[in-house]
PDB file of C-alpha atoms and ligand atoms in Angstrom:
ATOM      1  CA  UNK A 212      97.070 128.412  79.333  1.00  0.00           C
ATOM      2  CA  UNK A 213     100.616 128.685  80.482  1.00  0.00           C
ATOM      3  CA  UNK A 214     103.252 128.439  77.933  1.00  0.00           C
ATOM      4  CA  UNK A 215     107.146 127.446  79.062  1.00  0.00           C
ATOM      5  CA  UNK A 216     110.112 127.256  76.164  1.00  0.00           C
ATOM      6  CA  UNK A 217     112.886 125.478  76.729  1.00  0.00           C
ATOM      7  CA  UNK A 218     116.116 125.779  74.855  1.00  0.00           C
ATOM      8  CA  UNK A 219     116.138 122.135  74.093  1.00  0.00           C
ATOM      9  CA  UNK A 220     114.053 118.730  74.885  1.00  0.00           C
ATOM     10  CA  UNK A 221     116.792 117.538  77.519  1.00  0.00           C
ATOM     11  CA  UNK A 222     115.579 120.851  79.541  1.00  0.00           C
ATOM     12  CA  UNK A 223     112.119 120.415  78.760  1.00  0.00           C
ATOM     13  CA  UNK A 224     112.143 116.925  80.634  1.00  0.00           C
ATOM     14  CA  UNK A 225     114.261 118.543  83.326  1.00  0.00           C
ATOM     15  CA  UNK A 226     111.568 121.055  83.980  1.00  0.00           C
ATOM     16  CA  UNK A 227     108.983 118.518  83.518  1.00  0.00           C
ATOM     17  CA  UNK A 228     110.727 116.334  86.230  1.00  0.00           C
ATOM     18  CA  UNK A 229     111.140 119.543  89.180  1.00  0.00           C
ATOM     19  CA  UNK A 230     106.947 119.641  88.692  1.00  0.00           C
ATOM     20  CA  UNK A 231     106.799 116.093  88.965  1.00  0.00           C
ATOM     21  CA  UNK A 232     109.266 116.147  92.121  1.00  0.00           C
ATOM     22  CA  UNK A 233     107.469 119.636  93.604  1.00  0.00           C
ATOM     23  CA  UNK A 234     103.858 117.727  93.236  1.00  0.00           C
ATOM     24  CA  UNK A 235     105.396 114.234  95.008  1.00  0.00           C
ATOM     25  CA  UNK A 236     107.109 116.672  98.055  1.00  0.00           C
ATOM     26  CA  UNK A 237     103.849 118.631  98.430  1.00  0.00           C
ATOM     27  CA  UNK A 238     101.483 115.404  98.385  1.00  0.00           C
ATOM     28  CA  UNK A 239     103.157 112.076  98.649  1.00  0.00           C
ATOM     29  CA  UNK A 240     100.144 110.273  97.605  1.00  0.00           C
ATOM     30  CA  UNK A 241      99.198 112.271  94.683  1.00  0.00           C
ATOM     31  CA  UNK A 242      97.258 110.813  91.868  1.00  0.00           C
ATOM     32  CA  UNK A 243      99.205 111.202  88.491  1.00  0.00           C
ATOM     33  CA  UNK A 244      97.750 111.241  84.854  1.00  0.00           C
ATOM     34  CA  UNK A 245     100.595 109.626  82.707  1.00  0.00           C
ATOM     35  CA  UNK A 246     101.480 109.977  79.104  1.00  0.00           C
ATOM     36  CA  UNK A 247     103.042 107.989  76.248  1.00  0.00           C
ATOM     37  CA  UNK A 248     104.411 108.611  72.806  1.00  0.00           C
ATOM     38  CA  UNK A 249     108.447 109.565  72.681  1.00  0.00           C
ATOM     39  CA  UNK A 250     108.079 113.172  74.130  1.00  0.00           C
ATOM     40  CA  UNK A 251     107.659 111.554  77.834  1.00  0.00           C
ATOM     41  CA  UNK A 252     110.469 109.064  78.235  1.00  0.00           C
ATOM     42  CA  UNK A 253     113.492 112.065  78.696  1.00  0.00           C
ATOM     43  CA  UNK A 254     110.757 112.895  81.818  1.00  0.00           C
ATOM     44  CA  UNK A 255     110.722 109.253  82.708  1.00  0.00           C
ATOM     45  CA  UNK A 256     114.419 108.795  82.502  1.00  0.00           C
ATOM     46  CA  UNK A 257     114.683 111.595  85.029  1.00  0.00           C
ATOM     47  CA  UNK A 258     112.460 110.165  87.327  1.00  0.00           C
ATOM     48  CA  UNK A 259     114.339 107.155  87.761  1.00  0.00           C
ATOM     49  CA  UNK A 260     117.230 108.669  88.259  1.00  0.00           C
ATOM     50  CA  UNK A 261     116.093 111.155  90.511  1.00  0.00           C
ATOM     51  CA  UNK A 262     114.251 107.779  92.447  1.00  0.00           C
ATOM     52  CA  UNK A 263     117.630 105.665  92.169  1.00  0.00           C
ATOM     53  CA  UNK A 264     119.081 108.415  93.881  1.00  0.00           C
ATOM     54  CA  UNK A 265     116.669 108.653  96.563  1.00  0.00           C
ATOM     55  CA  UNK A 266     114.695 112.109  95.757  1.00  0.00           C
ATOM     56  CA  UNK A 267     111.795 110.974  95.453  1.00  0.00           C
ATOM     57  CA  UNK A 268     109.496 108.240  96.424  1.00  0.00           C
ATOM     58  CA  UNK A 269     106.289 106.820  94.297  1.00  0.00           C
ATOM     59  CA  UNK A 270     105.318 104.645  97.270  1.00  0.00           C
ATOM     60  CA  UNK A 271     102.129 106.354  97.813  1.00  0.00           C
ATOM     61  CA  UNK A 272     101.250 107.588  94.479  1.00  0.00           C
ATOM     62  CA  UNK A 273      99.113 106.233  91.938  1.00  0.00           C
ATOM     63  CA  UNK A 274      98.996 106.107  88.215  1.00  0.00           C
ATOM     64  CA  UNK A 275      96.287 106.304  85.230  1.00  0.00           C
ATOM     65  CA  UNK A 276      97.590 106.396  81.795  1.00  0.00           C
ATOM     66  CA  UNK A 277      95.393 108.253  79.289  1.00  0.00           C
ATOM     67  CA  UNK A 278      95.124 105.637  76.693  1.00  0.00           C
ATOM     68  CA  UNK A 279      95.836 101.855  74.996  1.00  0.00           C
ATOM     69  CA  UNK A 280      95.204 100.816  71.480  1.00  0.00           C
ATOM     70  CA  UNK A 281      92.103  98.415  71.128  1.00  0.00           C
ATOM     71  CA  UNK A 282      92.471  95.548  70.724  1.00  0.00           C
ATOM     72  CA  UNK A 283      95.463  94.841  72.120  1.00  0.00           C
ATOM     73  CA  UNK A 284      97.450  92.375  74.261  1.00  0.00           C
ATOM     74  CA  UNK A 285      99.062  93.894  77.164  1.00  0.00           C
ATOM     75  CA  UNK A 286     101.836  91.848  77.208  1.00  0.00           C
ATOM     76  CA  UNK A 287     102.682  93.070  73.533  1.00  0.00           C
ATOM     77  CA  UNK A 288     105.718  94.652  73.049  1.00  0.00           C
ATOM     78  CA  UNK A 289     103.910  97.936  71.675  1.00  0.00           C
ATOM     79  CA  UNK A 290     100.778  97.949  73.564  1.00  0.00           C
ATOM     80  CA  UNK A 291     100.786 101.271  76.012  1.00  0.00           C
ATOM     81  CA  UNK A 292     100.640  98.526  78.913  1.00  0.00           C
ATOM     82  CA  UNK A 293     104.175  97.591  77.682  1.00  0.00           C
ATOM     83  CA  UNK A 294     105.562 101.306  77.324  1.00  0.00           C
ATOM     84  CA  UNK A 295     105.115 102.146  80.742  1.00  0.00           C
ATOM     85  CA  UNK A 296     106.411  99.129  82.257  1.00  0.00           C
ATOM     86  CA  UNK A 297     109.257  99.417  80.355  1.00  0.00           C
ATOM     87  CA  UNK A 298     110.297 103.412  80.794  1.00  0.00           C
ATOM     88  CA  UNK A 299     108.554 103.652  84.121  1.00  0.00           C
ATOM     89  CA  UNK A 300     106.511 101.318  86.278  1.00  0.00           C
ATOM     90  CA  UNK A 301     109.354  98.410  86.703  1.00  0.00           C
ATOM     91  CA  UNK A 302     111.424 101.034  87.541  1.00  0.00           C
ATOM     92  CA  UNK A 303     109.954 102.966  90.656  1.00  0.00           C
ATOM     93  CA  UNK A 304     107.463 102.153  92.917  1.00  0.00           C
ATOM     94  CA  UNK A 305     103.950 103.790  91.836  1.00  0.00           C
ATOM     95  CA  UNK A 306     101.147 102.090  94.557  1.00  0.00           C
ATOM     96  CA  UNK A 307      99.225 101.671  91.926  1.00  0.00           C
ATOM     97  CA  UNK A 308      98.720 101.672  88.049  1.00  0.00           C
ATOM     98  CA  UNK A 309      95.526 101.699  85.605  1.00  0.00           C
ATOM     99  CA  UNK A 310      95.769 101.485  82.110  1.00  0.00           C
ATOM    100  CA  UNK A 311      92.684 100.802  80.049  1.00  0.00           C
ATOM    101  CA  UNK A 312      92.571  97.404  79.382  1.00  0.00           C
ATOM    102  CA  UNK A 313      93.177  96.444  75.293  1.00  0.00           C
ATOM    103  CA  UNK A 314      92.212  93.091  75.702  1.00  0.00           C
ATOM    104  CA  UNK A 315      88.471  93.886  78.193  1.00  0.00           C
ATOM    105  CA  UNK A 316      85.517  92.167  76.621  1.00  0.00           C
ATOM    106  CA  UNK A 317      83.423  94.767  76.435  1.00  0.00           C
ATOM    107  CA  UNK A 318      85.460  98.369  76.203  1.00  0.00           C
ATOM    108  CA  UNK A 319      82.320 100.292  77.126  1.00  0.00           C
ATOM    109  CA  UNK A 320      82.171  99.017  80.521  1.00  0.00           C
ATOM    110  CA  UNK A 321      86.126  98.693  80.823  1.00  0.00           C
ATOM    111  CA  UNK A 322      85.946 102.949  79.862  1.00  0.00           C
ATOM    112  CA  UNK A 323      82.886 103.147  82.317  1.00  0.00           C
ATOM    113  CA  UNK A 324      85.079 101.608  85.300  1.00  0.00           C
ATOM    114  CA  UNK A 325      87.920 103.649  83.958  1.00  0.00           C
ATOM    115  CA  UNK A 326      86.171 106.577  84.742  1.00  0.00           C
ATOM    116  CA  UNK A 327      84.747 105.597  88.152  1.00  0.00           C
ATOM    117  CA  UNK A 328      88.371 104.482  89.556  1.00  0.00           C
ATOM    118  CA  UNK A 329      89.714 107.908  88.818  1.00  0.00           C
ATOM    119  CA  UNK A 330      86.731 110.008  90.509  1.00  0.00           C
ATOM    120  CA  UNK A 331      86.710 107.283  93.733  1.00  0.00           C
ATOM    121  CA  UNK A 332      90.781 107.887  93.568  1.00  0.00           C
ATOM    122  CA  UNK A 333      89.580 111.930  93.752  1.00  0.00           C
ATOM    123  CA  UNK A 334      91.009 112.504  90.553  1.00  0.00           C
ATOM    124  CA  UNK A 335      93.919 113.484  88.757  1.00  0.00           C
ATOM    125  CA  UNK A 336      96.078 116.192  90.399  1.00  0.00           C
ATOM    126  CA  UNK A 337      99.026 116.507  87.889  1.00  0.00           C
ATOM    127  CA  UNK A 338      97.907 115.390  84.692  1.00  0.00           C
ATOM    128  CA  UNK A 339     100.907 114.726  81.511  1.00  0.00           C
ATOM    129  CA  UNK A 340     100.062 114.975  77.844  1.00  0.00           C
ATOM    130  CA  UNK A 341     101.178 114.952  75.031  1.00  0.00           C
ATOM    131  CA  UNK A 342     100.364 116.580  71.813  1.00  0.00           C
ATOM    132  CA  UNK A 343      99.506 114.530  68.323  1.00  0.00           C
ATOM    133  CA  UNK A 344     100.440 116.077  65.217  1.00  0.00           C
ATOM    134  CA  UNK A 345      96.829 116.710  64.255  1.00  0.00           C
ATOM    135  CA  UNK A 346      96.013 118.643  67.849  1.00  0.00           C
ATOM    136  CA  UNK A 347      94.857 115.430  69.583  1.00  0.00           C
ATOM    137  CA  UNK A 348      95.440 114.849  72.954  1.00  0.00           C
ATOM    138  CA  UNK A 349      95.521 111.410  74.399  1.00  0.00           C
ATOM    139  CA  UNK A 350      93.600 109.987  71.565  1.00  0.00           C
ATOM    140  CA  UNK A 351      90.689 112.423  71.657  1.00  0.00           C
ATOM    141  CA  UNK A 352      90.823 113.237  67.754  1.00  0.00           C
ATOM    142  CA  UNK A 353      89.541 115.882  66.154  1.00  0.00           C
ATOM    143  CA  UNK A 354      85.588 115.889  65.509  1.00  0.00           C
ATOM    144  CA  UNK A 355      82.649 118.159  65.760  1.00  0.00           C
ATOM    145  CA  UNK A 356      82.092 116.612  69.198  1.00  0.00           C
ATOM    146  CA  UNK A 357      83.486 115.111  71.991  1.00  0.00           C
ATOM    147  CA  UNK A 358      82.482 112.675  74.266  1.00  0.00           C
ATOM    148  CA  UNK A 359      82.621 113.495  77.839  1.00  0.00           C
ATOM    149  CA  UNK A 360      83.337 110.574  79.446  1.00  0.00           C
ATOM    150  CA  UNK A 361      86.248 108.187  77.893  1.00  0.00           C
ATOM    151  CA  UNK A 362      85.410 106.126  74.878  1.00  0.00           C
ATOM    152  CA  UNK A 363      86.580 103.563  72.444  1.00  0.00           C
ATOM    153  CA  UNK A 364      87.589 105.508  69.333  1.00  0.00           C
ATOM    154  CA  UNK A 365      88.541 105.191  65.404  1.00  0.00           C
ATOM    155  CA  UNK A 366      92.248 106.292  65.060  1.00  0.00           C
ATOM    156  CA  UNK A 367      92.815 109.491  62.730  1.00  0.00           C
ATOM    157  CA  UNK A 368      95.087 108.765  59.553  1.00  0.00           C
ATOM    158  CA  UNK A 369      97.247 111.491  61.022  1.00  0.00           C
ATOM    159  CA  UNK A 370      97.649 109.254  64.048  1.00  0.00           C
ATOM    160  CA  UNK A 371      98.311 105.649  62.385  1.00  0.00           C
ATOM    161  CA  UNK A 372     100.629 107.008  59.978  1.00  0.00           C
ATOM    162  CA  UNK A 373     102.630 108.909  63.073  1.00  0.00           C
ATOM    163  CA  UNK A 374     102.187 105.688  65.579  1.00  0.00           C
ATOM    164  CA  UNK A 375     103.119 103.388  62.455  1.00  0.00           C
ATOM    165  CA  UNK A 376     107.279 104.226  63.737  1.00  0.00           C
ATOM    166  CA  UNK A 377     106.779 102.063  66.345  1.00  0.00           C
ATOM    167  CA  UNK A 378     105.271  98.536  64.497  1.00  0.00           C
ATOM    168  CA  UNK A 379     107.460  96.515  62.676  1.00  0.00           C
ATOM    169  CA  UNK A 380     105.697  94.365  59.628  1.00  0.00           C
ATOM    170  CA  UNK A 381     104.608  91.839  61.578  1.00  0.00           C
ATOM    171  CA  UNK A 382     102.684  93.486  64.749  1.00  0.00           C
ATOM    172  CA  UNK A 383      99.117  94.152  63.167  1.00  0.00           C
ATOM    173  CA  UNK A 384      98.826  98.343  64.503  1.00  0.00           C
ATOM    174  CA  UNK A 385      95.487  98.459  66.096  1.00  0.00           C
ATOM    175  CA  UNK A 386      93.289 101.244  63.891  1.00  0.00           C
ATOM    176  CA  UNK A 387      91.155 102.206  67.721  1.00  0.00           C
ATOM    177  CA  UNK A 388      92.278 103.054  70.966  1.00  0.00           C
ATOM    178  CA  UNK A 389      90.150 103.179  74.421  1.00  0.00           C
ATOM    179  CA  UNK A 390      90.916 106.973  74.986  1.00  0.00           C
ATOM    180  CA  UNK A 391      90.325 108.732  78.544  1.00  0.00           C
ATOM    181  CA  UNK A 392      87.586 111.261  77.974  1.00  0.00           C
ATOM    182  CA  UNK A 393      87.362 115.447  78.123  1.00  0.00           C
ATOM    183  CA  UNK A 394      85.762 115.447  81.779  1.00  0.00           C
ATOM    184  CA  UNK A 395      88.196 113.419  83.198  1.00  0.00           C
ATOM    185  CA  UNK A 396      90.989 114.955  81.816  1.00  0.00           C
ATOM    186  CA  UNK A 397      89.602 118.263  82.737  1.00  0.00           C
ATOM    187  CA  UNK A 398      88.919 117.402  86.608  1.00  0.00           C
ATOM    188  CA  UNK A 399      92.801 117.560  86.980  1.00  0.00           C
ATOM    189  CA  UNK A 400      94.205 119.623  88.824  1.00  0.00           C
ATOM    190  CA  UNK A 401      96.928 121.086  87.269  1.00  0.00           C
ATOM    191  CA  UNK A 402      97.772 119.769  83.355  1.00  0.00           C
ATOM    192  CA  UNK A 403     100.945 120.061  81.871  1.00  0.00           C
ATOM    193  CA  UNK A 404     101.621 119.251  78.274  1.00  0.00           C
ATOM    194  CA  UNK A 405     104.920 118.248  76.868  1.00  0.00           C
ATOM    195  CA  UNK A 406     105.562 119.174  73.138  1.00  0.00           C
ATOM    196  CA  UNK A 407     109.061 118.758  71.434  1.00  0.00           C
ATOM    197  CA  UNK A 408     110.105 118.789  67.605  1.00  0.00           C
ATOM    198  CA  UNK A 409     109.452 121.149  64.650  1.00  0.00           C
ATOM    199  CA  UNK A 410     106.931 118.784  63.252  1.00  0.00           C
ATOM    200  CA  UNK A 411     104.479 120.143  66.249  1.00  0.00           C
ATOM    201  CA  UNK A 412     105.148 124.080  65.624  1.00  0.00           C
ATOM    202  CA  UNK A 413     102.571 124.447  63.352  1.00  0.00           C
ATOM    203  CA  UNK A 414      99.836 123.162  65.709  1.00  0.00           C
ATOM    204  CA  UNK A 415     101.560 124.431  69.008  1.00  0.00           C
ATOM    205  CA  UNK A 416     101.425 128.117  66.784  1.00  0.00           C
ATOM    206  CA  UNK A 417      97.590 127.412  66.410  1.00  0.00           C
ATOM    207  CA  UNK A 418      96.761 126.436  69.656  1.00  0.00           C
ATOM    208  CA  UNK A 419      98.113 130.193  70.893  1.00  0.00           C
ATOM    209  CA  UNK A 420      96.542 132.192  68.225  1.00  0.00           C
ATOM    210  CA  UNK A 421      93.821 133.271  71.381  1.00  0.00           C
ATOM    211  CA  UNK A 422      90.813 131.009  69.938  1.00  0.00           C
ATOM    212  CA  UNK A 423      89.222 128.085  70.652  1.00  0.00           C
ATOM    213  CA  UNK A 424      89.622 125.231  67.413  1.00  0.00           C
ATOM    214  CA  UNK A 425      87.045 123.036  67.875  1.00  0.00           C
ATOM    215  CA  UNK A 426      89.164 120.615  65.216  1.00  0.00           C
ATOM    216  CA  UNK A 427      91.880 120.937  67.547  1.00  0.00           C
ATOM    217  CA  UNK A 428      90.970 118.852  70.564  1.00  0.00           C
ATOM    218  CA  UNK A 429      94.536 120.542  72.243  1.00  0.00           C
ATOM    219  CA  UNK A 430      92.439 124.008  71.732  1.00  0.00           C
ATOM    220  CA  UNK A 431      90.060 123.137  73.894  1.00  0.00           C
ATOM    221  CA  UNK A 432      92.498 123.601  76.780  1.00  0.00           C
ATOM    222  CA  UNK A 433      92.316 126.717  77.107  1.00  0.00           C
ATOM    223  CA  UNK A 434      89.305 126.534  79.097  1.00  0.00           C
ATOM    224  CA  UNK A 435      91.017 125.031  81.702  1.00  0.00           C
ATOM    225  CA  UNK A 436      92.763 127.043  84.592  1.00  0.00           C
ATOM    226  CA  UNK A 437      95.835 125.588  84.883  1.00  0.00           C
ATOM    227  CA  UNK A 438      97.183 124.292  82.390  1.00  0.00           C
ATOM    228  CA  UNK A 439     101.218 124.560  81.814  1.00  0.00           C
ATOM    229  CA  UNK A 440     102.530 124.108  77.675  1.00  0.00           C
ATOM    230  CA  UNK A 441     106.154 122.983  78.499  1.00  0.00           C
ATOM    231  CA  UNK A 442     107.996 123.182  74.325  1.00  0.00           C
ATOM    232  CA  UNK A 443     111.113 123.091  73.291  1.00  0.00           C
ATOM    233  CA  UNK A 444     112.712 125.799  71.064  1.00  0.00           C
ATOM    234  CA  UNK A 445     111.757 123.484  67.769  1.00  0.00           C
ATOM    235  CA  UNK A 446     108.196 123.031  68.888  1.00  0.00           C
ATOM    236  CA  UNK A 447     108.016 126.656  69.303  1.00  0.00           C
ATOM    237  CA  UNK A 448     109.252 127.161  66.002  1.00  0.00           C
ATOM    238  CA  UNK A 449     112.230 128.646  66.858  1.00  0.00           C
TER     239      UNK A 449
HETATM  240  C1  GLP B 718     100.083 109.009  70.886  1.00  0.00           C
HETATM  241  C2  GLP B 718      99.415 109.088  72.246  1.00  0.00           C
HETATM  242  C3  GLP B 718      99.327 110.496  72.744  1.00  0.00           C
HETATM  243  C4  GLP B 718     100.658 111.193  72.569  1.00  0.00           C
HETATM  244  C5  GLP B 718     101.007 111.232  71.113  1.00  0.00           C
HETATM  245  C6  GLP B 718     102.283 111.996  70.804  1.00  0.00           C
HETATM  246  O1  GLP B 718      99.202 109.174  69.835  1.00  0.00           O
HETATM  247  N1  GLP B 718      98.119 108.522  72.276  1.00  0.00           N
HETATM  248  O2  GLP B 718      98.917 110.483  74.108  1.00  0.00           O
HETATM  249  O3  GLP B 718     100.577 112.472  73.094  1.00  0.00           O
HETATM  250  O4  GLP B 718     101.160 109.889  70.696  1.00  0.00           O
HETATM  251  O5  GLP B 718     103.355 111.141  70.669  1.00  0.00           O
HETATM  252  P1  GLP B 718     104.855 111.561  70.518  1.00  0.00           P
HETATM  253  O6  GLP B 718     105.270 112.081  71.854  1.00  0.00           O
HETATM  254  O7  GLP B 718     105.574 110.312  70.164  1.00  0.00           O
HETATM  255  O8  GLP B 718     104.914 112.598  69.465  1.00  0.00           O
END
């Protein structure tokens, strides 16, 4: 496990973008694992631009997004179905983009189809995360186990009270989430992680102490080959 600091977050999503624009030049219809939370947007801003500009072209990629809450309607304004729409997918031209379904009938067989759709699309050859406060990653939270394949799971206090920024009084903040699972996120390719802010130091400091947390689903990383830590100076606790 690779780790890259940058002075500050606008370099971070700089750097993020060249590995985004390197993977696009070197395989126009590459598969991409996509991200949400704050940390990605600078990233996302940069790809538009860079697309606006005529850099780059999504015209033969395709997209799968890590995680939505459950339940939730697509259409709302915080659902991850929303996010992406808004800070990404209206704005380039992805072939293609899958993220779970909040509102499927039965989430078992929505994670189960999930799974399938990423393997028949090859899988994931650059894969984005980010990092939750507690060490989870998409929203794998930290157990004593792990489900391989992706699952419908109980939100960690850690996460609600992190996630609770983005609902106002009204929207209802879903308490589970229909979360990608460790095998396919660890058939990608290459993985790179985006961390910014001091309030991730702590765990970013853990996950390079050189062992394996099994509370820290981010740990678990490190038994992947390539895997690129992209952090800012804060995150690094600089
Ligand atoms: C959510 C998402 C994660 C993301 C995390 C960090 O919980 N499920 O995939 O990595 O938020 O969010 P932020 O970038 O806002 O700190």
């Amino acid at each position: 496990m690779k780790k890259v600091v940058c002075d500050t977050y606008d370099d971070l999503s700089l750097f993020a973008a060249d590995i985004f624009t390197r993977q696009l030049k070197s395989k126009a219809d590459s598969v991409f694992g996509l991200a949400t939370g704050s940390t990605p947007i600078g990233l996302y801003d940069e790809l538009v631009r860079r697309y606006n500009a005529g850099e780059i072209d999504f015209s033969n990629a395709r997209s799968f997004n890590l995680d939505e809450y459950y339940p939730i309607d697509p259409g709302h304004p915080q659902s991850y179905r929303s996010f992406m729409e808004k800070h990404l997918f209206s704005r380039v031209n992805f072939s293609s983009t899958r993220v779970l379904d909040g509102e499927a009938s039965n989430p078992h067989a929505e994670c189960a189809a999930y799974d399938a759709e990423v393997e028949a699309a090859g899988g994931i050859d650059l894969q984005l995360l980010g990092l939750g406060v507690n060490g989870h990653i998409a929203f794998i939270e930290p157990d004593t186990s792990y489900p391989l394949a992706s699952y419908l799971v109980e939100l960690a206090g850690d996460t609600l009270k992190a996630n609770s920024r983005f609902f106002t009084e009204d929207e209802k903040q879903p308490t589970s989430a229909l979360s990608a699972g460790l095998s396919t996120i660890f058939s990608s390719k290459h993985i790179m992680m985006l961390v910014t802010g001091a309030n991730k130091a702590e765990v970013i400091k853990k996950m390079f102490e050189g062992v394996v947390y099994t509370d820290i689903p981010a740990s678990l990383l490190h038994l992947h080959p390539n895997v690129t830590v992209v952090v800012d100076k804060a995150a690094n606790g600089e």
